[in-house]
PDB file of C-alpha atoms in Angstrom:
ATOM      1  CA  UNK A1320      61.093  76.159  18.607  1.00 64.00           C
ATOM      2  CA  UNK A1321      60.945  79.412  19.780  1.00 75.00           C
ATOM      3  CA  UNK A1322      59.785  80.587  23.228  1.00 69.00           C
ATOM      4  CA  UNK A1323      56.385  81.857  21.917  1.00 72.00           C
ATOM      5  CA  UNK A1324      55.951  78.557  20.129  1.00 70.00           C
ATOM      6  CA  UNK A1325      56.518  76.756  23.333  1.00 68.00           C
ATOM      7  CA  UNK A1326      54.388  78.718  25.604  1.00 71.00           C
ATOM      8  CA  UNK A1327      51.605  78.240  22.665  1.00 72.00           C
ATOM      9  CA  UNK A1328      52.418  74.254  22.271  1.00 71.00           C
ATOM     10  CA  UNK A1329      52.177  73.949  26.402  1.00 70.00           C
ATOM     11  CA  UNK A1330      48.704  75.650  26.073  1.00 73.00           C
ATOM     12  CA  UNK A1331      47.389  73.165  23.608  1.00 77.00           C
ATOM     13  CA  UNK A1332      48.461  70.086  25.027  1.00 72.00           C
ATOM     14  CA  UNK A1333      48.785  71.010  28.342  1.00 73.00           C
ATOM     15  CA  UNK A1334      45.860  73.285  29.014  1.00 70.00           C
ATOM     16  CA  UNK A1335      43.692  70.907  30.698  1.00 74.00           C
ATOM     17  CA  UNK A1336      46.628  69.703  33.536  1.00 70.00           C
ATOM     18  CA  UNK A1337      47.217  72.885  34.463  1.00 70.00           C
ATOM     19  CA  UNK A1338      43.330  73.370  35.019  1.00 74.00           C
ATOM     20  CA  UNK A1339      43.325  70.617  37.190  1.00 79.00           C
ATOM     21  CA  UNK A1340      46.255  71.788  39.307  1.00 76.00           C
ATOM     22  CA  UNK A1341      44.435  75.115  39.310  1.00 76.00           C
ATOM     23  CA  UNK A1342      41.222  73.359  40.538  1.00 77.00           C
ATOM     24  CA  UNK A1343      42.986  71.415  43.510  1.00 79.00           C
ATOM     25  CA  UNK A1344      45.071  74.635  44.655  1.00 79.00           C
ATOM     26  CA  UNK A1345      41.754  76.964  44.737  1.00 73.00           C
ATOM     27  CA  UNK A1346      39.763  73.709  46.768  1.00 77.00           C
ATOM     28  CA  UNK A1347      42.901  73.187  49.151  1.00 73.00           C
ATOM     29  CA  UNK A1348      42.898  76.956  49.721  1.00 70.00           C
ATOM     30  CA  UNK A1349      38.980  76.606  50.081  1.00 69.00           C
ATOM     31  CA  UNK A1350      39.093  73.864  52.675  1.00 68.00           C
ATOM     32  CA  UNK A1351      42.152  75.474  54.957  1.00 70.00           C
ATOM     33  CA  UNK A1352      40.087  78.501  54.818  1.00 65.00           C
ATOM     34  CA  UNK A1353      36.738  76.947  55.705  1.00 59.00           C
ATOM     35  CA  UNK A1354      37.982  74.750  58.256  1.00 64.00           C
ATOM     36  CA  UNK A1355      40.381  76.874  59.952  1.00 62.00           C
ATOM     37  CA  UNK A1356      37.877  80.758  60.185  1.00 60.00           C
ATOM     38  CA  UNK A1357      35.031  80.107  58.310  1.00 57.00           C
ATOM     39  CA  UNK A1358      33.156  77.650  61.046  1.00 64.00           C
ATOM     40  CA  UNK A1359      31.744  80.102  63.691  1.00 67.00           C
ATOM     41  CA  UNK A1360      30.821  77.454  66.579  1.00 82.00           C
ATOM     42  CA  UNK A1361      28.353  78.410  68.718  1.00 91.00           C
ATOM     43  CA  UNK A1362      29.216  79.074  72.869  1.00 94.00           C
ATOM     44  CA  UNK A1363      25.174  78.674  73.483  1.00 97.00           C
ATOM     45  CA  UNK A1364      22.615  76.934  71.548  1.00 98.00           C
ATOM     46  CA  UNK A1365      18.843  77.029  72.702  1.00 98.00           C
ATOM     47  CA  UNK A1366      16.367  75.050  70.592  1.00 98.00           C
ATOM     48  CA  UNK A1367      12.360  75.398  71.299  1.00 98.00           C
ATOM     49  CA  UNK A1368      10.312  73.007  71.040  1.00 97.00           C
ATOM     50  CA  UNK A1369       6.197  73.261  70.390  1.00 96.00           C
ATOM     51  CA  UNK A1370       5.767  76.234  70.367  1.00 95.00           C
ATOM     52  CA  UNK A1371       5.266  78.927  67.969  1.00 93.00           C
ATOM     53  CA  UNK A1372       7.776  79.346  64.989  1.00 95.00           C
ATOM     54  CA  UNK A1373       9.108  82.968  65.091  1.00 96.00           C
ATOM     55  CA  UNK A1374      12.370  83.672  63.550  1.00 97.00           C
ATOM     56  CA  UNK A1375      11.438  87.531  65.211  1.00 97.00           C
ATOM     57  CA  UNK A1376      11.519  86.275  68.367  1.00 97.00           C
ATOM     58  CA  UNK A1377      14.843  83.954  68.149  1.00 98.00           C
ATOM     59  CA  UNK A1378      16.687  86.925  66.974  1.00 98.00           C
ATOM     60  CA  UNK A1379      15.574  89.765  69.404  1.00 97.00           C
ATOM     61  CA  UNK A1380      15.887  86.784  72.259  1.00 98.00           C
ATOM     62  CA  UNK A1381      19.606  85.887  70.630  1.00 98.00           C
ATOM     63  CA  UNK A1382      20.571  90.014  70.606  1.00 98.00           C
ATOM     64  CA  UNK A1383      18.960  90.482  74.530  1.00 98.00           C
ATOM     65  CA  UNK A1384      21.073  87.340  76.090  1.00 98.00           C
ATOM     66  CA  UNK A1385      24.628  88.033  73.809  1.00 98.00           C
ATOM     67  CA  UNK A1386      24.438  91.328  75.130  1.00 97.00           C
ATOM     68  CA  UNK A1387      23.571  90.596  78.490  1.00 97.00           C
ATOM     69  CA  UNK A1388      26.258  87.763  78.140  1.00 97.00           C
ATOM     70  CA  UNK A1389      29.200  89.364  76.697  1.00 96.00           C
ATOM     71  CA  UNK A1390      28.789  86.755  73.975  1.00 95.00           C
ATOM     72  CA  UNK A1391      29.467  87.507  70.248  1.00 95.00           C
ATOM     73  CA  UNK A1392      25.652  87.318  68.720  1.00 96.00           C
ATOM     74  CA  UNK A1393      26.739  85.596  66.203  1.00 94.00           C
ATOM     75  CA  UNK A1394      28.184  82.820  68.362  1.00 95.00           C
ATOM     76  CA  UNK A1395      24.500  82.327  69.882  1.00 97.00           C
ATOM     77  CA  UNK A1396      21.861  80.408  68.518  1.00 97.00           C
ATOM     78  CA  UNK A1397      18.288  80.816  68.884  1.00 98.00           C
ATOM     79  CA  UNK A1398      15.813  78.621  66.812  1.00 98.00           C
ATOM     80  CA  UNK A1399      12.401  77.536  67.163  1.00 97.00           C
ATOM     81  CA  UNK A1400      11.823  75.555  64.117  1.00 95.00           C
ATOM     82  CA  UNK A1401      11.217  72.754  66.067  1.00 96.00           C
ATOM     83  CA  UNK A1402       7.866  71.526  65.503  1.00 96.00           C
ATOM     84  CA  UNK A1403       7.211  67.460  66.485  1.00 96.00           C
ATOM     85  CA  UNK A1404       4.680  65.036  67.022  1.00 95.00           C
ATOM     86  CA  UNK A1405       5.266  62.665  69.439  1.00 95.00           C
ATOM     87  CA  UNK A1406       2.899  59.788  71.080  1.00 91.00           C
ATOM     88  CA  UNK A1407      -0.161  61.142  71.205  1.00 90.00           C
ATOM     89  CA  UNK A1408       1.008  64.408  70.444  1.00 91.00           C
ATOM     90  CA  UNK A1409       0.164  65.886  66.661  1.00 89.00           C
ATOM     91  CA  UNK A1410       1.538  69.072  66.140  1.00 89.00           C
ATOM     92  CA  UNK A1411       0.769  71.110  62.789  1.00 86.00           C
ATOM     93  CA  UNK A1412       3.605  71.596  60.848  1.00 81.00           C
ATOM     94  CA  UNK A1413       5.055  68.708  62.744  1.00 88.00           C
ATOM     95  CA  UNK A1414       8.199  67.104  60.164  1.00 85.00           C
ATOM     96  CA  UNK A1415      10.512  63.886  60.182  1.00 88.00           C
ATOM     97  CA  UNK A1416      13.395  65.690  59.287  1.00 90.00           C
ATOM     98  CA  UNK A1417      12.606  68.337  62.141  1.00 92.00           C
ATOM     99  CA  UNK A1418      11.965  65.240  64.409  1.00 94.00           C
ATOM    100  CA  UNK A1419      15.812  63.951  63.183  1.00 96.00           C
ATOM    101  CA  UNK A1420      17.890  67.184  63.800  1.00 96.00           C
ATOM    102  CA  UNK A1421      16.555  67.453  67.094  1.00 96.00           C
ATOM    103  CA  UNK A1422      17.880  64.218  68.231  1.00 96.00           C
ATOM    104  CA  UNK A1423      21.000  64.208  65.396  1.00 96.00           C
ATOM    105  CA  UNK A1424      21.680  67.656  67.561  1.00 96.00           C
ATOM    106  CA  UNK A1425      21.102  65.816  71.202  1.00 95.00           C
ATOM    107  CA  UNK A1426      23.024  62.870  70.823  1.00 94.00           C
ATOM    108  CA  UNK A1427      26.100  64.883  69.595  1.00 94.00           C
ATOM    109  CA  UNK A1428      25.711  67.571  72.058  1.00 94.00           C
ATOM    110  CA  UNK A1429      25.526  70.538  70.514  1.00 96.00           C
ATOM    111  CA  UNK A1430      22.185  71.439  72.602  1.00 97.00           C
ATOM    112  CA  UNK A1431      23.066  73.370  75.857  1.00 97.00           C
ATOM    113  CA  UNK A1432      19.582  74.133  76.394  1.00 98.00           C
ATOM    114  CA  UNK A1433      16.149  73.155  75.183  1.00 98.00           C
ATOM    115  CA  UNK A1434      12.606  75.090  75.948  1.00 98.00           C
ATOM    116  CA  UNK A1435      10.350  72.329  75.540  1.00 98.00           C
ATOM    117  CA  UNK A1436       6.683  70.839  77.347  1.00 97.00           C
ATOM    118  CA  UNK A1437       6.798  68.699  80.051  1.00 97.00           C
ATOM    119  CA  UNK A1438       5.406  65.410  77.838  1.00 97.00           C
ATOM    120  CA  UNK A1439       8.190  65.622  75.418  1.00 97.00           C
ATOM    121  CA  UNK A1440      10.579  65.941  78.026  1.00 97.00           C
ATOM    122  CA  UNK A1441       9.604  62.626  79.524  1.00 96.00           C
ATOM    123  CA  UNK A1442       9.409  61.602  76.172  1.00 97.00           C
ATOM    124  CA  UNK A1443      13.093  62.178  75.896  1.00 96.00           C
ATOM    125  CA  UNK A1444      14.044  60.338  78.998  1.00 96.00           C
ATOM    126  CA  UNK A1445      11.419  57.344  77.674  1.00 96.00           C
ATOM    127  CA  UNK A1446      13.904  57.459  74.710  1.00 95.00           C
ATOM    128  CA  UNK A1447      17.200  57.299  76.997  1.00 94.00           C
ATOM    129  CA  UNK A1448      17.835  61.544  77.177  1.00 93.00           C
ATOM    130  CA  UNK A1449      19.019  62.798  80.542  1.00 95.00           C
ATOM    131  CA  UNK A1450      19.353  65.787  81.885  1.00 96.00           C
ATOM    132  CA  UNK A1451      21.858  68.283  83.748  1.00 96.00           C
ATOM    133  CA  UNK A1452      20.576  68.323  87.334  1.00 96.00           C
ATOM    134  CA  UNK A1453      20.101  71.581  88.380  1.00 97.00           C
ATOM    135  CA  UNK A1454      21.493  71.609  91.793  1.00 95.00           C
ATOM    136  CA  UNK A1455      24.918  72.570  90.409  1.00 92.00           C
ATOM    137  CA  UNK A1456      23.782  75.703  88.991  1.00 97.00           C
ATOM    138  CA  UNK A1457      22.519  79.197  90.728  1.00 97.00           C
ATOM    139  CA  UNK A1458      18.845  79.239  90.040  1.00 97.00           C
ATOM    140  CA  UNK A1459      18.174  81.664  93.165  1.00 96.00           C
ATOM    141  CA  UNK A1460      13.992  81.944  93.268  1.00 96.00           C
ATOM    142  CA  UNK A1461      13.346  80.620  89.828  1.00 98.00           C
ATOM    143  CA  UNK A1462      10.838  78.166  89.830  1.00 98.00           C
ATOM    144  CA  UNK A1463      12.306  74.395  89.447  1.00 98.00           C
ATOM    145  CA  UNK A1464      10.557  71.228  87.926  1.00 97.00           C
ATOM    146  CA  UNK A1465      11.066  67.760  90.067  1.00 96.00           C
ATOM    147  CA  UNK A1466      11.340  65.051  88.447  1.00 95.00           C
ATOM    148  CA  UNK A1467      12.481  61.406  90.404  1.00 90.00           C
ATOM    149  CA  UNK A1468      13.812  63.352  93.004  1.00 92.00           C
ATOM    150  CA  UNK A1469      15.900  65.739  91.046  1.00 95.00           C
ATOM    151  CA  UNK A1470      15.256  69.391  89.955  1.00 97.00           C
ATOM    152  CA  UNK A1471      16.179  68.987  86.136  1.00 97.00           C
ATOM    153  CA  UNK A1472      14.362  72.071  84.748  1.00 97.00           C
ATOM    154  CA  UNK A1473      12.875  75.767  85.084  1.00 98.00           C
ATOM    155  CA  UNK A1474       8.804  76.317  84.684  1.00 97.00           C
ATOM    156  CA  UNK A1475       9.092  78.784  82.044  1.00 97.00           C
ATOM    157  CA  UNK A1476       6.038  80.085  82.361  1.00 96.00           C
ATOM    158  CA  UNK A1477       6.400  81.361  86.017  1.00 96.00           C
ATOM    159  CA  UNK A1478       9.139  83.097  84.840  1.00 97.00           C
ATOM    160  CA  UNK A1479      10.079  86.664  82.823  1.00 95.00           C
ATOM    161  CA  UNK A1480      10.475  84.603  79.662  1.00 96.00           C
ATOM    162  CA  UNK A1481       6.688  83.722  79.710  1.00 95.00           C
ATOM    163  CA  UNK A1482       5.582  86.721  77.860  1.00 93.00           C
ATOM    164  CA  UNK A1483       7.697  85.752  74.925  1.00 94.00           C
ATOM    165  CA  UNK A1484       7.914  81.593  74.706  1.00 96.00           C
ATOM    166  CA  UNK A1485       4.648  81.425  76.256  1.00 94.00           C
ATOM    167  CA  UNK A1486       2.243  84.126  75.548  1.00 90.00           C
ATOM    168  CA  UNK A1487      -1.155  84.644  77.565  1.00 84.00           C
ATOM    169  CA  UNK A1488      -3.891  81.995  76.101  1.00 81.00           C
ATOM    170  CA  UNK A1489      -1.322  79.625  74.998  1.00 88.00           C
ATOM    171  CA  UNK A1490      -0.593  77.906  78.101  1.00 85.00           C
ATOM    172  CA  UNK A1491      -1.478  74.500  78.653  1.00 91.00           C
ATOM    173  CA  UNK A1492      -1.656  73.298  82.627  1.00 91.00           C
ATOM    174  CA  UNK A1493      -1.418  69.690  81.929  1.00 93.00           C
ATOM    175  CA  UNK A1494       1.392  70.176  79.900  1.00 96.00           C
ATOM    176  CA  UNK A1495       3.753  73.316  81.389  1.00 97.00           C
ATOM    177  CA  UNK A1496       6.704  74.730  79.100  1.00 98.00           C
ATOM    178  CA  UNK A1497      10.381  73.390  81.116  1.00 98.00           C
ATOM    179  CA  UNK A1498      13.681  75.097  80.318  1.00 98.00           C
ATOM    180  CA  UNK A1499      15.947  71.649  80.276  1.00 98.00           C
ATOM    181  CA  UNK A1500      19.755  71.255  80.000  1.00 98.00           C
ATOM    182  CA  UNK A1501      20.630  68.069  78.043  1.00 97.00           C
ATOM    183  CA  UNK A1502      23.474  66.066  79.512  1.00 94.00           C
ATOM    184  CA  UNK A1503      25.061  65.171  76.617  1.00 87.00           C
ATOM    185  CA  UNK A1504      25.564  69.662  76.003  1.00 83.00           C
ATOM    186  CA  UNK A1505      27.831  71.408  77.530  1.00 82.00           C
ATOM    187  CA  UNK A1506      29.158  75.496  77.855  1.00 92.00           C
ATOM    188  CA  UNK A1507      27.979  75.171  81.796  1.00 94.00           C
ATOM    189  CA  UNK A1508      29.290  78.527  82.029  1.00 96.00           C
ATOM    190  CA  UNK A1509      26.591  79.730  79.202  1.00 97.00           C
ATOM    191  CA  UNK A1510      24.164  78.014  81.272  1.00 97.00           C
ATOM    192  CA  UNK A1511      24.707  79.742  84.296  1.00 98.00           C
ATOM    193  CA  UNK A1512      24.282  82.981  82.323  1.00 98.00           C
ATOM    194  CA  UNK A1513      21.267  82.195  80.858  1.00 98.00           C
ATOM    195  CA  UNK A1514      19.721  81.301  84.289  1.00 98.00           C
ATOM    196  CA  UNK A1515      21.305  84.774  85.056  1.00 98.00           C
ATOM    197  CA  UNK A1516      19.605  86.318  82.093  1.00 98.00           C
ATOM    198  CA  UNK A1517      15.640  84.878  83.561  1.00 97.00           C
ATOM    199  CA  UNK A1518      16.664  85.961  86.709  1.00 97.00           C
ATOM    200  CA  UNK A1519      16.623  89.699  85.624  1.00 96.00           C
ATOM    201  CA  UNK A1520      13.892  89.739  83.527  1.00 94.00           C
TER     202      UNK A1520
END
């Protein structure tokens, strides 16, 4: 048999091994890759909660704190796609699976900071969710939300963020917007910079 013969014999018989070798070479390479520089992990993830959905607003909030930061934008993450009903609470729009990422997120602390209203928050701690005190932090005049004692979040909408999480006829005075950090989240040093960040505005 000569070598042509071969190399044509190999291909008929053989042709579907060597696709399969093919197949696992190109999905280890795949998964090395992925793994090792495809996942871009956030250093600060803010979620809001309630309030209105604009992907607009995430982004040009995202850009204004990265650069104020030093972070990498990309390694910042601003969503709002957070709509739930809770208790009494019905919101339009409102979702299970939004309801399930929320807490999916919580309990495996990838929230360092959540922009939410003051009913879900106690909702949250009805539910076992604690908070970051914020004694430990340098809040200078912002103004601080009390709960049992402990300062565990910043009124939002006495703040420079107002105009953008909370605009003007959207407030509601029984229920006022907190800025929260989750205990089970972490990046503390993110955190201070974001209290940094509402400090200048």
């Amino acid at each position: 048999m000569t070598g042509k013969e071969k190399i044509s014999y190999i291909i008929t018989y053989y042709w579907y091994h060597m696709l399969g070798v093919a197949a696992a070479v190109c999905l280890a390479v795949f998964l090395i890759w992925h793994f090792a520089f495809g996942i871009v992990r956030p250093e600060f993830t803010l979620v809001i909660v309630n309030r209105e959905t604009d992907f607009v607003r995430d982004g040009a909030l995202r850009e204004a704190f990265a650069a104020f930061s030093g972070a990498e934008e990309r390694r910042v993450e601003v969503d709002s796609d957070y709509q739930l009903s809770y208790r009494d609470v019905k919101r339009p729009g409102a979702n299970e699976s939004s309801y399930e990422k929320f807490f999916f997120r919580w309990d495996n602390g990838e929230l360092d900071a959540v922009i939410m209203p003051e009913s879900f928050c106690r909702y949250c701690m009805s539910l076992g969710g604690g908070y970051e005190p914020l004694d430990a932090f340098d809040t200078g005049e912002l103004p601080l939300y009390e709960y049992g004692g402990a300062r565990i979040g910043v009124l939002v909408e006495e703040t420079g963020l107002a105009e953008q999480i909370v605009p003007e006829g959207t407030s509601d005075p029984s229920d006022p917007i907190l800025l929260v950090f989750p205990s089970q989240g972490g990046h503390d040093g993110a955190r201070q910079a974001f209290l940094d960040y509402i400090r200048q505005l």
